[in-house]
Amino acid sequence: MSAPLRPQTLAELAEAVRSAARIVAVGAGTKPRLSAVEGTRLSTAGLTGLVEYEPEEFTFTARAGTPLRDLAVALAERGQYLPFDPPLVAAGATLGGAVASGLSGPGRYRFGGIRDFILGVRFVDGAGRLLRLGGKVVKNAAGFDVPKFLCGSLGRFGVIGEVTFKVFPRPVSALTLRLYAADPVERLKIIRALGRSRYEPEAVEGVPDHCDLWVRLAGPESALAALASEILTRFPGLREAGTEDPLEVLRELSWAAASDTWVKVPLSPDHSVAFTTELAALDGVSHQVGAGGSVGWIAIRESASVPAVRDLLERFGLEGMTVRGDAPLWWARRPRPAIESAVKLALDPCHRFPPLDS
Amino acid sequence: MPSTASIERLAAILSSDRFLTQPEALSAYESDGLTAFRTRPLGVAIPETADEVIALVRACRDTGIPFVARGSGTSLSGGSLPVSGGIVIAMNRLNRILRLDPEDRVAVVEPGVINTQVTAAAAPFGLHYAPDPSSQSICTLGGNVAFNSGGAHCLKYGMTSNHVLGLKAVLATGEVVEWGGPGRERLGPDWCGLFTGHEGLFGVVLEITLQLLPRAECFHTVLAGYRTLEQAGDAVAAVIAAGLLPGALEIMDALALEAARAAVHAEYPPGCEAVLIVELEGPRETVAEERVRLESILAAGNPVAMRPARDAAERLAIWKGRKSAFSAVGRLSPDFIVQDGVVPRRRLGEALRRIAALSQESGLRIANVFHAGDGNLHPLILFDGRQPGALARAEAVAGSILKLCVEMGGSITGEHGIGVEKREFLTDLFSPDEVDVQKRIRAAFDPDGIANPGKMFPGTGAPALTHHGLHPLEREGVIFRE
Ligand SMILES: Cc1cc2nc3c(=O)[nH]c(=O)nc-3n(C[C@H](O)[C@H](O)[C@H](O)COP(=O)(O)OP(=O)(O)OC[C@H]3O[C@@H](n4cnc5c(N)ncnc54)[C@H](O)[C@@H]3O)c2cc1C
């Protein structure tokens, strides 16, 4: 493979896109399956840095190749954070890759996912034009919401060069509880009870390969102590000790091995029961249920289990996306409506970016 | 003009009492909340089922007759203004809440359901639907989705789009699509995100899946009065700088206060030129802690008076004054134009000063009631359309305000959409390539340009101007604008 294109400016990014017939954008490669397609690789590694950060506006603009790690540090210095918790920050994930993959972490439970915080984008379309859509202010209804659309677009519609996000003040303190659940049905009951409770948890996450739940509370310290003790009288469990945030293993997907095949499966909470019951019965497969039962993660260690996983998804009408490993990108994908190809053609008229299905 | 046969084909889809063509019946649909514009449609179709809507859209596609979907017609930018030679598809009878799932906090609704009905249905379960445009007691969710409508809680909770989990729609091509569903997470590009805010240019929404949120246990609402508008703006900056995330941060200026006093007998501290409303919400322990911080932050800004609501009735009174202020100002004047520009929050003071200068120069009074938390201004330009040249002057001022929002790095619309009203300003925000790519996206959904043509994009024939003023229901005090 020849060295990837490595533009240093947005103008160079547009030029780089125009320079090859097939362009595959890559960030840090923390979600390798998403860009495992034929084509000239275009690395965003040269497009880094905060372009603007206005803590008093709750917004920042940064280049797509900026490591999220660096952004998190800059935000923390001003007492702010990305509430949707993009995964794989410590692993080196970039801002542009986070947008293109559309993945969010545990924090998405409270205020929404990455799509709910993106405000604006500068990207290069398939015609090689550098375009700015959305805006830089926290509220904006002008024009089609292309920034949201690009969340999860996997580089199939354009290459992202710069993104503007909304951020929130970081809660002054946080703590994590572990609530016990004997089985996935009981876990679902707790998820639902918390969903309608007064506690406003930041995150409600299943412990990997387990039915227990981690519940993260954030806010003023004295309030949290009171909320935590009330929750623990309602549901058996304990307060996680130590200063380490136990949810970090979920953000980094470090409960799975780097050599596993990672599959993201959107769920609705009632599916979380079958998801856990069936996956727990498979050999060489780990799983986790996140975001209050809204997402499942499968880590497949032994490829012999692939057909059983596929069968499970098909039986329950669930779809999956491979983030890592060499399985097909899509699992049990429903047929795409014609409009999706038409919009692809509108943004990528000469098929410069990878096709939607591979 | 379409042939009689074409029109008959459309009319045949519905019983005759649901396809209106009589001039007197059509007149109710000639205009929307932007009362300056009027267009008589060819006919008004009143479908009762999704299948009828699909049949209508497909017949429009086959005959080339343009259509405009319409909810309650409260658009302030002319979004639901009919197009001449086209039909209006009135969605109001598709008004069922199809499913309300309190366990997973989801509602599936037809597009004609009124915004507040969702919260009303969810309230017994301790849940609510967050987006709350001031027109929420009459506007439809179909309209909200088309315009990605906002409200007073956007900084913390976002706009309509942040609460739409799934959509079913018939596109202008006739294709029926379903995206998303009851789950919060999805795969692939965000089609619901692209569709929300389409301003009626992609097709007609048939079904919407909404997320419901638990109602906060506790609210704490403070009204603070200031000697100057600028001090109120500084207080907003201080609240934000302290790391608080209030559910709402709203400002009213002197003219708005005067109007609210007159209209709903709202009481404000004497001697203040501006009022700031801050609302905290959350579990009672959190609010108890944060209210102490909030009060010391506000006190440091030298307010004339600070009035925390002591009970639910006082909180409601504060909100009543705020929510009625806009329409109340409207009553001070025969005509007005409301703008919806956004500026970066830190430049609010500067924007307000420049708006005041524009008011002085033009001799037109301008009131300001706005979402300070997200920099979304709503200057209300008062004029008397009977005076020669007054409308043109008001429009010139409105245009200057939009330009100054763009110049300050903001936007020409925070929540009301481009519609017909601001389409000539689209090019102030977007380059020709950026307009072109949006046209290409539009053309993918609507290759023949039959869905709400003439909106959003500049350079398409302008309908007739009549006058500016209150929406008829506003005049009656049924709805208020923010
Ligand atoms: C007094 C007043 C106060 C207001 N306050 C606010 C506010 O605080 N925040 C805010 O954001 N807006 C506000 N608005 C603007 C307006 O209420 C919103 O834009 C609202 O969403 C429009 O809803 P509607 O049902 O009246 O839609 P309509 O005006 O009928 O239509 C609006 C647009 O939606 C399209 N549309 C309608 N139904 C469908 C459908 N089923 N499928 C596809 N397209 C469809 C129409 O074609 C049109 O383009 C206010 C308006 C008034 C009059």
CSV table of C-alpha atoms in Angstrom, one decimal, chain B residues 93-278:
chain,number,residue,atom,x,y,z
B,93,ARG,CA,-56.9,14.9,10.8
B,94,LEU,CA,-53.9,12.5,11.1
B,95,ASN,CA,-54.0,13.4,14.7
B,96,ARG,CA,-53.7,10.1,16.7
B,97,ILE,CA,-51.2,9.2,19.2
B,98,LEU,CA,-50.5,5.7,17.9
B,99,ARG,CA,-48.5,4.4,20.8
B,100,LEU,CA,-47.4,5.7,24.1
B,101,ASP,CA,-44.9,3.5,25.9
B,102,PRO,CA,-44.1,4.9,29.3
B,103,GLU,CA,-41.7,2.0,30.1
B,104,ASP,CA,-39.3,2.9,27.3
B,105,ARG,CA,-40.3,6.5,27.2
B,106,VAL,CA,-41.4,6.7,23.6
B,107,ALA,CA,-44.5,8.1,21.8
B,108,VAL,CA,-45.4,7.3,18.2
B,109,VAL,CA,-47.6,10.0,16.8
B,110,GLU,CA,-49.3,11.0,13.6
B,111,PRO,CA,-48.0,14.4,12.3
B,112,GLY,CA,-51.2,16.3,13.0
B,113,VAL,CA,-51.0,15.7,16.7
B,114,ILE,CA,-50.6,19.0,18.6
B,115,ASN,CA,-47.3,19.5,20.5
B,116,THR,CA,-48.8,19.8,24.0
B,117,GLN,CA,-51.0,16.8,23.5
B,118,VAL,CA,-47.9,14.6,23.7
B,119,THR,CA,-46.9,16.0,27.1
B,120,ALA,CA,-50.5,15.8,28.2
B,121,ALA,CA,-50.6,12.1,27.3
B,122,ALA,CA,-47.3,11.5,28.9
B,123,ALA,CA,-47.8,13.5,32.1
B,124,PRO,CA,-49.7,10.8,34.1
B,125,PHE,CA,-46.5,8.7,33.8
B,126,GLY,CA,-44.3,11.5,35.0
B,127,LEU,CA,-42.9,12.1,31.5
B,128,HIS,CA,-42.9,15.0,29.1
B,129,TYR,CA,-42.0,15.9,25.5
B,130,ALA,CA,-39.3,18.5,25.9
B,131,PRO,CA,-39.4,20.9,22.9
B,132,ASP,CA,-41.8,23.7,23.7
B,133,PRO,CA,-42.3,26.3,21.1
B,134,SER,CA,-44.5,29.1,22.4
B,135,SER,CA,-47.1,28.1,19.8
B,136,GLN,CA,-47.2,24.6,21.3
B,137,SER,CA,-50.8,24.6,22.2
B,138,ILE,CA,-51.7,24.7,18.5
B,139,CYS,CA,-48.7,23.8,16.3
B,140,THR,CA,-48.4,20.2,15.0
B,141,LEU,CA,-45.5,17.8,15.4
B,142,GLY,CA,-45.4,17.5,11.6
B,143,GLY,CA,-44.7,21.2,11.5
B,144,ASN,CA,-42.2,20.9,14.3
B,145,VAL,CA,-40.3,18.2,12.5
B,146,ALA,CA,-40.3,20.2,9.2
B,147,PHE,CA,-38.9,23.2,11.0
B,148,ASN,CA,-36.9,21.6,13.7
B,149,SER,CA,-38.7,23.9,16.1
B,150,GLY,CA,-37.2,25.1,19.3
B,151,GLY,CA,-38.5,26.7,22.5
B,152,ALA,CA,-37.3,28.0,25.8
B,153,HIS,CA,-35.2,24.9,26.8
B,154,CYS,CA,-32.9,24.4,23.8
B,155,LEU,CA,-29.6,25.1,25.5
B,156,LYS,CA,-30.0,22.1,27.8
B,157,TYR,CA,-32.4,19.9,25.8
B,158,GLY,CA,-31.8,20.8,22.1
B,159,MET,CA,-34.4,21.3,19.4
B,160,THR,CA,-37.1,19.0,17.9
B,161,SER,CA,-34.4,17.0,16.1
B,162,ASN,CA,-32.8,15.9,19.4
B,163,HIS,CA,-36.1,14.3,20.3
B,164,VAL,CA,-37.1,12.6,17.1
B,165,LEU,CA,-36.1,8.9,17.3
B,166,GLY,CA,-37.9,7.7,14.1
B,167,LEU,CA,-39.8,8.9,11.1
B,168,LYS,CA,-42.0,7.5,8.5
B,169,ALA,CA,-42.5,9.7,5.4
B,170,VAL,CA,-43.7,9.7,1.9
B,171,LEU,CA,-41.0,11.4,-0.3
B,172,ALA,CA,-41.9,13.6,-3.2
B,173,THR,CA,-40.7,10.7,-5.4
B,174,GLY,CA,-43.6,8.6,-3.9
B,175,GLU,CA,-41.2,6.4,-2.0
B,176,VAL,CA,-42.3,5.5,1.5
B,177,VAL,CA,-39.4,5.4,4.0
B,178,GLU,CA,-39.0,4.5,7.6
B,179,TRP,CA,-35.9,5.5,9.6
B,180,GLY,CA,-35.1,4.9,13.2
B,181,GLY,CA,-37.4,3.6,15.8
B,182,PRO,CA,-38.0,3.4,19.5
B,183,GLY,CA,-34.3,2.9,20.3
B,184,ARG,CA,-32.0,5.8,21.0
B,185,GLU,CA,-29.0,4.5,19.0
B,186,ARG,CA,-28.7,3.7,15.3
B,187,LEU,CA,-26.3,2.8,12.6
B,188,GLY,CA,-25.2,4.6,9.4
B,189,PRO,CA,-25.8,8.2,8.5
B,190,ASP,CA,-28.5,10.1,10.5
B,191,TRP,CA,-31.4,10.1,8.1
B,192,CYS,CA,-33.8,11.3,10.7
B,193,GLY,CA,-31.4,14.2,11.4
B,194,LEU,CA,-31.3,15.1,7.8
B,195,PHE,CA,-35.0,15.0,7.4
B,196,THR,CA,-35.8,17.1,10.5
B,197,GLY,CA,-35.7,20.7,9.4
B,198,HIS,CA,-36.4,19.9,5.7
B,199,GLU,CA,-39.0,22.7,5.7
B,200,GLY,CA,-41.5,20.6,3.7
B,201,LEU,CA,-39.1,20.2,0.8
B,202,PHE,CA,-38.5,16.5,1.0
B,203,GLY,CA,-42.0,15.0,1.3
B,204,VAL,CA,-44.7,14.5,3.9
B,205,VAL,CA,-44.1,13.1,7.3
B,206,LEU,CA,-46.6,10.3,8.2
B,207,GLU,CA,-45.5,9.1,11.6
B,208,ILE,CA,-43.0,10.3,14.2
B,209,THR,CA,-41.4,8.4,17.0
B,210,LEU,CA,-40.5,10.8,19.9
B,211,GLN,CA,-38.4,10.3,23.0
B,212,LEU,CA,-40.1,11.3,26.2
B,213,LEU,CA,-38.1,12.6,29.2
B,214,PRO,CA,-38.9,12.2,32.9
B,215,ARG,CA,-40.2,15.5,34.3
B,216,ALA,CA,-37.7,17.1,36.6
B,217,GLU,CA,-38.6,16.6,40.2
B,218,CYS,CA,-38.0,20.1,41.2
B,219,PHE,CA,-37.9,23.6,39.6
B,220,HIS,CA,-36.4,26.8,40.9
B,221,THR,CA,-37.3,29.9,38.9
B,222,VAL,CA,-35.8,33.3,39.6
B,223,LEU,CA,-36.8,36.6,38.1
B,224,ALA,CA,-34.1,39.3,38.4
B,225,GLY,CA,-34.7,42.9,37.4
B,226,TYR,CA,-31.9,45.1,36.1
B,227,ARG,CA,-31.3,48.8,35.4
B,228,THR,CA,-30.0,48.1,32.0
B,229,LEU,CA,-30.3,45.4,29.4
B,230,GLU,CA,-26.6,45.0,29.3
B,231,GLN,CA,-26.5,44.1,33.0
B,232,ALA,CA,-29.1,41.4,32.4
B,233,GLY,CA,-26.8,40.1,29.6
B,234,ASP,CA,-23.8,40.1,31.9
B,235,ALA,CA,-25.7,38.1,34.4
B,236,VAL,CA,-26.3,35.4,31.8
B,237,ALA,CA,-22.6,35.3,31.1
B,238,ALA,CA,-21.9,35.0,34.8
B,239,VAL,CA,-24.3,32.1,35.2
B,240,ILE,CA,-22.8,30.3,32.3
B,241,ALA,CA,-19.2,31.0,33.5
B,242,ALA,CA,-20.0,29.5,36.9
B,243,GLY,CA,-20.7,26.2,35.2
B,244,LEU,CA,-24.4,26.1,35.8
B,245,LEU,CA,-26.7,24.6,33.2
B,246,PRO,CA,-30.1,26.1,33.7
B,247,GLY,CA,-33.1,24.7,31.9
B,248,ALA,CA,-34.0,28.2,30.7
B,249,LEU,CA,-32.4,31.6,30.5
B,250,GLU,CA,-34.7,34.3,29.1
B,251,ILE,CA,-34.6,38.1,28.9
B,252,MET,CA,-37.3,40.7,28.3
B,253,ASP,CA,-36.5,44.4,27.7
B,254,ALA,CA,-38.4,47.5,28.8
B,255,LEU,CA,-40.9,47.6,26.0
B,256,ALA,CA,-41.7,43.9,26.5
B,257,LEU,CA,-42.1,44.4,30.2
B,258,GLU,CA,-44.5,47.3,29.6
B,259,ALA,CA,-46.5,45.2,27.2
B,260,ALA,CA,-46.7,42.2,29.5
B,261,ARG,CA,-47.8,44.4,32.4
B,262,ALA,CA,-50.6,45.7,30.2
B,263,ALA,CA,-51.6,42.4,28.7
B,264,VAL,CA,-51.5,39.9,31.5
B,265,HIS,CA,-51.0,42.2,34.5
B,266,ALA,CA,-47.6,40.7,35.0
B,267,GLU,CA,-45.7,42.4,37.9
B,268,TYR,CA,-42.1,43.4,37.6
B,269,PRO,CA,-39.8,45.2,40.0
B,270,PRO,CA,-40.2,49.0,39.5
B,271,GLY,CA,-37.3,50.8,38.0
B,272,CYS,CA,-35.9,48.0,35.9
B,273,GLU,CA,-35.2,48.2,32.2
B,274,ALA,CA,-34.7,44.5,31.7
B,275,VAL,CA,-35.7,41.2,33.4
B,276,LEU,CA,-33.8,37.9,33.4
B,277,ILE,CA,-35.6,34.7,34.1
B,278,VAL,CA,-33.4,31.7,35.1
